[in-house]
Short mmCIF file of C-alpha atoms in Angstrom, two decimals:
data_model
loop_
_atom_site.label_atom_id
_atom_site.label_comp_id
_atom_site.label_asym_id
_atom_site.label_seq_id
_atom_site.Cartn_x
_atom_site.Cartn_y
_atom_site.Cartn_z
CA MET A 1 0.00 0.00 0.00
CA SER A 2 1.36 3.41 -0.94
CA GLN A 3 2.03 6.09 1.65
CA THR A 4 1.94 9.85 1.89
CA TYR A 5 4.45 12.13 3.58
CA ASP A 6 2.15 12.44 6.59
CA SER A 7 1.48 8.69 6.89
CA LEU A 8 5.23 8.03 6.59
CA LYS A 9 5.80 10.49 9.44
CA VAL A 10 3.28 8.64 11.61
CA ALA A 11 4.82 5.25 10.77
CA VAL A 12 8.32 6.42 11.76
CA THR A 13 6.89 8.07 14.89
CA VAL A 14 5.34 4.76 15.98
CA ALA A 15 8.42 2.72 15.05
CA LEU A 16 10.64 4.98 17.15
CA ALA A 17 8.08 5.29 19.99
CA GLN A 18 8.20 9.08 19.83
CA ALA A 19 4.59 9.84 20.81
CA PRO A 20 1.40 8.12 21.92
CA SER A 21 -1.70 7.90 19.74
CA PRO A 22 -3.00 10.04 17.99
CA TYR A 23 0.63 11.07 17.28
CA ASN A 24 -0.06 14.79 17.01
CA THR A 25 2.31 16.00 19.75
CA LEU A 26 5.87 15.20 18.74
CA PRO A 27 9.20 16.02 20.41
CA PRO A 28 10.94 19.06 18.90
CA ASP A 29 13.99 16.97 17.99
CA PHE A 30 11.84 14.60 15.95
CA GLU A 31 10.08 17.47 14.17
CA THR A 32 13.46 18.92 13.23
CA LEU A 33 15.11 15.69 12.12
CA PHE A 34 12.28 13.92 10.29
CA PRO A 35 12.42 16.11 7.13
CA GLN A 36 16.17 15.48 7.00
CA SER A 37 15.61 11.74 7.23
CA VAL A 38 13.21 11.90 4.27
CA GLN A 39 15.77 13.90 2.28
CA TYR A 40 18.41 11.29 3.16
CA ALA A 41 16.08 8.47 2.10
CA GLU A 42 15.12 10.05 -1.22
CA ASN A 43 18.66 11.05 -2.20
CA ARG A 44 20.09 7.66 -1.30
CA ILE A 45 17.42 5.70 -3.15
CA TYR A 46 17.59 7.90 -6.26
CA ARG A 47 21.35 7.44 -6.42
CA GLU A 48 21.36 3.70 -5.76
CA ILE A 49 18.51 2.43 -7.95
CA THR A 50 17.92 5.39 -10.36
CA PRO A 51 14.18 4.73 -10.74
CA LEU A 52 12.65 5.23 -14.14
CA CYS A 53 10.53 8.13 -12.85
CA GLN A 54 13.67 10.30 -13.01
CA ARG A 55 13.98 10.05 -16.79
CA ALA A 56 12.60 12.89 -18.87
CA GLN A 57 13.17 14.78 -22.12
CA ASN A 58 13.68 18.52 -21.95
CA ALA A 59 13.99 20.91 -24.90
CA SER A 60 13.83 24.23 -23.06
CA VAL A 61 17.30 25.49 -24.09
CA SER A 62 18.67 26.25 -27.55
CA THR A 63 22.01 26.57 -29.28
CA VAL A 64 23.49 29.94 -30.19
CA ALA A 65 24.61 30.40 -33.78
CA SER A 66 28.40 30.07 -34.18
CA SER A 67 28.89 28.90 -30.57
CA ARG A 68 29.63 25.32 -29.62
CA GLN A 69 28.56 25.78 -25.99
CA VAL A 70 25.05 25.22 -24.62
CA GLY A 71 24.16 26.36 -21.10
CA LEU A 72 22.08 23.75 -19.29
CA ALA A 73 21.52 25.73 -16.09
CA ALA A 74 18.64 27.56 -17.79
CA GLN A 75 16.66 24.36 -18.30
CA THR A 76 13.15 24.44 -16.92
CA PRO A 77 11.74 22.95 -14.80
CA SER A 78 15.13 21.72 -13.57
CA GLN A 79 18.68 20.95 -14.60
CA VAL A 80 19.60 17.45 -15.71
CA ILE A 81 21.62 15.29 -13.29
CA VAL A 82 22.77 12.59 -15.72
CA ILE A 83 22.64 12.95 -19.51
CA GLU A 84 21.60 9.86 -21.45
CA GLY A 85 21.10 11.43 -24.88
CA ILE A 86 21.36 14.69 -26.85
CA ALA A 87 19.51 15.72 -30.00
CA LEU A 88 19.19 18.99 -31.90
CA ILE A 89 15.83 19.73 -33.49
CA GLY A 90 15.91 20.92 -37.09
CA PRO A 91 15.21 23.01 -38.96
CA ALA A 92 16.14 25.98 -36.77
CA GLY A 93 13.26 27.19 -34.63
CA SER A 94 11.37 23.88 -34.74
CA THR A 95 9.90 22.13 -31.71
CA PRO A 96 10.45 18.41 -31.05
CA ALA A 97 6.85 17.73 -32.08
CA ALA A 98 7.21 19.49 -35.44
CA GLY A 99 10.90 19.08 -36.32
CA THR A 100 13.42 16.30 -36.93
CA ARG A 101 15.70 14.94 -34.23
CA TYR A 102 19.39 14.84 -35.09
CA VAL A 103 21.02 12.66 -32.46
CA TYR A 104 24.50 13.51 -31.15
CA ASP A 105 26.83 10.81 -29.83
CA LEU A 106 28.18 11.39 -26.33
CA ALA A 107 31.96 11.70 -26.56
CA SER A 108 34.94 13.12 -24.69
CA LEU A 109 35.94 16.77 -24.89
CA ASP A 110 39.30 15.71 -26.33
CA TRP A 111 37.52 13.93 -29.17
CA ILE A 112 35.46 17.00 -30.00
CA ASP A 113 38.54 19.26 -29.93
CA THR A 114 40.30 16.85 -32.27
CA THR A 115 37.50 16.24 -34.76
CA TRP A 116 36.25 19.86 -34.87
CA PRO A 117 39.13 22.14 -33.79
CA ASN A 118 37.83 25.24 -35.61
CA GLU A 119 34.86 26.42 -33.54
CA ALA A 120 34.15 29.28 -35.97
CA SER A 121 33.33 26.80 -38.76
CA THR A 122 29.58 26.12 -38.62
CA VAL A 123 27.40 23.33 -40.03
CA SER A 124 23.70 22.56 -39.70
CA PRO A 125 22.78 19.32 -37.90
CA SER A 126 21.35 17.86 -41.10
CA ASP A 127 24.53 18.56 -43.07
CA ALA A 128 26.74 17.09 -40.35
CA GLU A 129 25.67 13.53 -41.16
CA TYR A 130 28.86 12.78 -43.09
CA ILE A 131 31.06 14.33 -40.39
CA GLY A 132 29.52 12.88 -37.28
CA ARG A 133 27.65 14.68 -34.50
CA TYR A 134 29.14 14.72 -31.00
CA ALA A 135 28.40 16.18 -27.56
CA ALA A 136 30.36 16.36 -24.29
CA LEU A 137 30.12 18.12 -20.93
CA ILE A 138 32.69 20.73 -19.91
CA ASP A 139 31.13 20.94 -16.45
CA ASN A 140 27.78 20.12 -14.86
CA GLU A 141 26.12 23.14 -16.51
CA THR A 142 27.79 23.45 -19.91
CA LEU A 143 27.46 21.21 -22.95
CA VAL A 144 29.77 21.35 -25.98
CA ILE A 145 28.60 20.12 -29.37
CA ALA A 146 30.37 19.55 -32.67
CA PRO A 147 30.18 20.58 -35.43
CA THR A 148 29.39 24.13 -34.27
CA PRO A 149 25.75 24.89 -35.15
CA ASP A 150 24.95 27.56 -37.72
CA ALA A 151 21.70 28.74 -36.10
CA ALA A 152 19.53 28.47 -32.99
CA TYR A 153 18.26 24.89 -32.62
CA ALA A 154 16.26 23.46 -29.73
CA VAL A 155 18.44 21.08 -27.70
CA GLU A 156 16.52 18.02 -26.52
CA VAL A 157 18.23 16.52 -23.48
CA THR A 158 17.22 13.02 -22.40
CA GLY A 159 18.37 12.06 -18.94
CA LEU A 160 17.76 11.83 -15.22
CA TYR A 161 16.15 14.87 -13.60
CA PRO A 162 15.58 15.53 -9.87
CA PRO A 163 11.98 14.74 -8.86
CA THR A 164 10.12 17.17 -6.62
CA PRO A 165 11.18 16.42 -3.02
CA LEU A 166 8.64 15.05 -0.57
CA GLY A 167 7.30 17.41 2.08
CA PRO A 168 4.15 18.77 3.70
CA THR A 169 3.14 20.45 0.41
CA ASN A 170 4.14 17.47 -1.77
CA GLN A 171 2.57 14.46 -0.08
CA SER A 172 3.07 11.82 -2.77
CA SER A 173 5.86 10.57 -5.01
CA TYR A 174 6.80 7.62 -7.18
CA LEU A 175 8.93 6.19 -4.38
CA LEU A 176 6.15 6.33 -1.80
CA SER A 177 3.68 4.81 -4.27
CA THR A 178 5.96 2.02 -5.52
CA TYR A 179 8.49 1.38 -2.75
CA PRO A 180 6.95 2.71 0.51
CA GLU A 181 8.69 0.12 2.68
CA LEU A 182 12.07 1.05 1.16
CA VAL A 183 11.59 4.74 1.98
CA GLU A 184 10.54 3.89 5.54
CA ALA A 185 13.55 1.61 6.04
CA ALA A 186 15.91 4.35 4.79
CA CYS A 187 14.32 6.86 7.18
CA MET A 188 14.79 4.40 10.04
CA VAL A 189 18.48 3.96 9.21
CA TRP A 190 19.00 7.70 9.55
CA MET A 191 16.65 8.39 12.46
CA SER A 192 17.77 5.48 14.64
CA GLY A 193 21.25 6.95 14.51
CA TRP A 194 20.79 10.70 14.70
CA LEU A 195 17.66 10.85 16.84
CA LEU A 196 18.15 7.98 19.28
CA ARG A 197 21.91 7.63 19.66
CA ASN A 198 23.54 10.49 17.72
CA TYR A 199 24.98 7.75 15.53
CA GLY A 200 26.37 5.96 18.59
CA ALA A 201 24.01 3.14 17.62
CA GLN A 202 26.84 1.59 15.64
CA ALA A 203 28.96 1.40 18.80
CA ASP A 204 26.51 1.28 21.73
CA ASP A 205 23.83 -0.90 20.15
CA PRO A 206 25.16 -2.13 16.79
CA ARG A 207 22.27 -4.53 16.34
CA MET A 208 19.84 -1.62 15.96
CA ALA A 209 21.73 0.13 13.17
CA VAL A 210 22.71 -3.09 11.43
CA SER A 211 19.13 -4.37 11.54
CA HIS A 212 17.68 -1.32 9.75
CA GLU A 213 20.56 -1.18 7.26
CA THR A 214 20.18 -4.89 6.48
CA GLN A 215 16.46 -4.47 5.92
CA TYR A 216 17.06 -1.45 3.71
CA SER A 217 19.71 -3.28 1.66
CA SER A 218 17.42 -6.26 1.07
CA LEU A 219 14.55 -4.03 -0.07
CA ARG A 220 16.88 -1.95 -2.23
CA ASP A 221 18.18 -5.02 -4.06
CA SER A 222 14.66 -6.17 -4.93
CA ALA A 223 13.68 -2.64 -6.03
CA LEU A 224 16.80 -2.43 -8.19
CA ALA A 225 15.92 -5.73 -9.88
CA GLN A 226 12.43 -4.42 -10.63
CA GLU A 227 13.74 -1.12 -12.04
CA GLN A 228 16.16 -3.03 -14.26
CA ARG A 229 13.32 -5.17 -15.61
CA MET A 230 11.31 -2.00 -16.30
CA ARG A 231 14.25 -0.65 -18.32
CA GLY A 232 14.92 -3.93 -20.13
CA GLN A 233 18.37 -4.13 -18.57
CA GLY A 234 20.43 -6.84 -16.97
CA THR A 235 22.29 -10.00 -17.95
CA GLY A 236 19.96 -12.47 -19.68
CA TRP A 237 17.16 -9.92 -19.38
CA SER A 238 13.63 -11.15 -18.83
CA ALA A 239 10.45 -9.36 -17.83
CA ASN A 240 10.10 -11.98 -15.09
CA LEU A 241 12.17 -12.67 -12.00
CA PRO A 242 15.07 -15.12 -12.52
CA THR A 243 13.96 -18.75 -12.19
CA PRO A 244 15.31 -20.19 -8.90
CA LEU A 245 17.88 -22.95 -9.26
CA ALA A 246 16.86 -26.44 -8.18
CA GLN A 247 18.14 -27.50 -4.77
CA PRO A 248 20.18 -29.61 -4.88
CA GLN A 249 21.35 -28.43 -8.30
CA ARG A 250 21.03 -30.91 -11.15
CA THR A 251 23.82 -31.58 -13.57
#
């Protein structure tokens, strides 16, 4: 069953025995630390299993004629975290729905400098077919493309974007709908340390910290397997779970 931010708060309150029913009078320390535990849980899960809900396509920025650099910080609604694909939309001024996508291969900056050393020389994406089309990041906010575009083209970035964080004004998310027990376990890992023992749980009562971390790790592994199946990834990929081996194994 999916949870909301408020129901997650109640569940963690009960698990940590922070207040009696109806759980509406909480210790100040808990009120301060709970939002941080949710932030910890979300950030950790997004980094470790990269759920499919993070993937999006964004064409809110454009190239500048005769410049090989594209600023990604201006993307709306948010800046990409991990780039999976780059395409320019032609002809100039076209939208993705009305134009043609010209896909650029992700490459190193050295490769771009070598294959297209003269930035002032411009080519349209359609005419660059025989040359090759390449893109690379200079930093986390600046993309470099080659050949240098001759006009303003919409840049369609496919990649992982930061979802809206959970909070009192954003009660639901993909994680709470799909993996509520994983989010709760991650919150418990953080809260059992900082709230109860100031992270002395590892030394004073190691079983407490290890128990929550073990539960989280088990849930994370199963969530990761599901996300990989959703993406069609993995060795010997199948839409189903791997078939268990016979015990004892047959030869």
